[in-house]
């Protein structure tokens, strides 16, 4: 819906929320990423697509501190803060800064309830310590109540309010994916990183997910960077798309531009057609 | 159960029993004296072994099939049902009076039972606290600490040495012991906590051994293997009292400490910190990616567990008035771990039950006591295989949501 | 110089036994990522089986060397059977359980086996029959290399060469290497993973039994608790060489043996075990991948 608003020219004028410059990543002799440049602008939905094994998840791991990039600069621009270089920053600090992610192979906390999973997201925005937790004074109680309320609100946003007290291991697959998004949202991010959120969903669930992401973006004024294989969803949801192959960005632009790029067509239909 | 099934079980059990009898034959039957060059044959043992292993194998196979069935069923059902006992225990209408009754029994105990019984109960209560402490580290935060008893030793030696050299009393050292425990917890915890689960277990085991060996060998500091004796019992405003009164006093101190520990762990379990520990246990990477400082959370769990262990160490030294390094072996750590595992990792009620079961049963079933450690070992294996959640499954808090407030 | 040589060969024989036990840890870890805590107990059971068979045969008046050979063979067979059974009872049902479950089960198994031997045999130290005769031609080395040391070194060497050849050239050896690299893939290409795991336990236990009998004969006495310390030290050796690596375990065993031998010989023997534990802690903290191993990236 907001596709026309942002285009390449605007990218230079507005300050981005995330800027990635010449990032490369080596594992021993293996070059997993090289010279990756990528920007996410405020309020944008940006998709990162590419064949399996292109390095998309590695890229996510590089910008969230799970790996330290071998070279290049990753800079985040928090809402009211100074730009911050986040190469190799500890993962929890990246999250605290305001970049929250989901995982390709769902990583919930199985023996905690759905609500508690979201409450974990509130951890870095609250501060009760051991003593406070034991004494449970008025301050702690207020904070705890706020955590519950906020977390429940997030569950409502992803449509899981009825399953709040269910153990997350017992939730259906689609619900688990949405719960991961709620958990990430609870950390109050300015940038939401979604790693294949629609994987394993049927077309109807995928459509609902898409509507949900649009709603969330509007309501929370959050930017979204997503990795996705479902082309229908990517094309209709994203403002801009980056295409990655063999660890390099081979094409970038609006969905229309990208889908007409011969490089992209070759990457998808040529040697690698498994996407 | 159909006849074909029963036959199959019997056959399986027979094969298993034959195999186990063959396996244990030389060790169970033959006893050689290499000095006198004589050999004793104890054929009766073979008969016991064959019979015993047949029955055990039969139970094993039946339970194994039930386990696989219930696992398959669990994958189909989304709603988990508790056992009748658990529903009974977690219903406040029954739980409240039950707790009150338990408290009454605990308070009245020394009036109705002998000194001997009270002493046994004090030991059991010490293990309740040790279990709850290790439950924080292993059960909640998922850090397998195999050197837990080292912190117990730290507390015991803190009191013993300060009492021996400076005549410091129990009440003065109790908080000091806790501080020492926390300090050592952080000191040892800091370097090891970035290690993965199983490596962490081995490193803590190594630390535990080092502490014991140092106590054994550094005679000028710790008085070596002969230990420290004549440690003062807890003082009561300078009043002198008999051994019997001292035991009763000690007992009430322990009851208070147990209640305190239960209160602390129960509150922590459903707090911001407790949730972070649980998340850490379930998935370290996701936990950190959601903004939790893993190192901090681990250190807190590790040192809190250590604090409780050191507290108990002080109590232990005051209770027995004599300590030496032999009380702080790996087997002691393993025993506490068995309590947590049997009771149910993460469950406060379970750990309390586990401590009473494992500490009191061998005391009262004398014939049993020789097989104590054998049974502990077997318990750990069997619980892991058949009921990994332990006696009492840890339950998470159910939140009542105020829908209007949440919007 | 003589003192140095004495420590050198002492360390070498000690280290060979560590290496024999360490191989069991490393192979099992390589395949199912489990610290087989009960492995030290298998070594202890090996020593006990050796003692029982040797005691039985000596009382019948058999010659020492043939007793040693038979004791070794029977001990290896029985220990292998124990290892196999332990895996089936305590680990196999936990293949898909959370990571700590099999480790706790292994600790339980270790305690169970220790107490089983203590109750069925004795809590005291038992003298081990003298099985290794003094060989005449060894006399001129006797100042720094005893016959039993030499015997341990040679036997361990032969066994380890045999193992290396087995892993390298046999079908089962290939299957084991494949399973260690990627269990799922190995299963997909038709490797019987359960069988590979069983064989791994059988081989590891056999090697530990060889170590147990040799040490029993060398030291002259055993009891039910010897497996604990030996197990921890051998595990240290395995980590030292990079856990999962077979040559690493051999190297790690030797390095640990020498380190211990020289440290106790030149520094102090009071803290012999403290030293081993310190090494364990330091290695795990600072170089958990071992001397040869490479750090592996975490899968996310």
Coordinates of N, CA and C in Angstrom, one line a residue, chain B residues 144-148 192 199-209 302, chain C residues 281:
Chain B
X144 N 23.9 -27.1 34.9 CA 24.1 -28.4 35.6 C 25.4 -28.2 36.4
X145 N 25.2 -28.0 37.7 CA 26.4 -27.7 38.6 C 26.7 -29.0 39.4
X146 N 27.8 -29.6 39.0 CA 28.2 -30.9 39.7 C 29.2 -30.6 40.8
X147 N 29.4 -29.4 41.1 CA 30.4 -29.1 42.2 C 29.7 -28.3 43.3
X148 N 28.3 -28.5 43.3 CA 27.5 -27.7 44.2 C 28.0 -27.8 45.7
X192 N 33.3 -19.7 34.1 CA 32.8 -21.0 33.5 C 31.4 -20.8 32.8
X199 N 29.8 -29.1 29.2 CA 31.2 -28.7 29.6 C 31.1 -28.0 30.9
X200 N 30.0 -27.2 31.1 CA 29.8 -26.5 32.4 C 29.8 -27.5 33.5
X201 N 29.0 -28.6 33.3 CA 28.9 -29.6 34.3 C 30.3 -30.2 34.7
X202 N 31.1 -30.4 33.7 CA 32.4 -31.0 34.0 C 33.3 -30.0 34.7
X203 N 33.3 -28.7 34.3 CA 34.1 -27.7 34.9 C 33.7 -27.5 36.4
X204 N 32.4 -27.5 36.6 CA 32.0 -27.3 38.0 C 32.4 -28.5 38.8
X205 N 32.3 -29.7 38.2 CA 32.8 -30.9 38.9 C 34.3 -30.8 39.3
X206 N 35.0 -30.2 38.3 CA 36.5 -30.0 38.6 C 36.7 -29.1 39.7
X207 N 36.0 -27.9 39.7 CA 36.1 -27.0 40.8 C 35.8 -27.6 42.1
X208 N 34.7 -28.4 42.1 CA 34.3 -29.0 43.4 C 35.4 -29.9 43.9
X209 N 36.0 -30.6 43.0 CA 37.1 -31.5 43.5 C 38.3 -30.7 44.0
X302 N 23.6 -18.9 39.6 CA 24.7 -19.6 40.1 C 25.0 -19.2 41.5
Chain C
X281 N 40.0 -27.7 34.2 CA 39.3 -26.5 34.3 C 39.9 -25.5 33.3

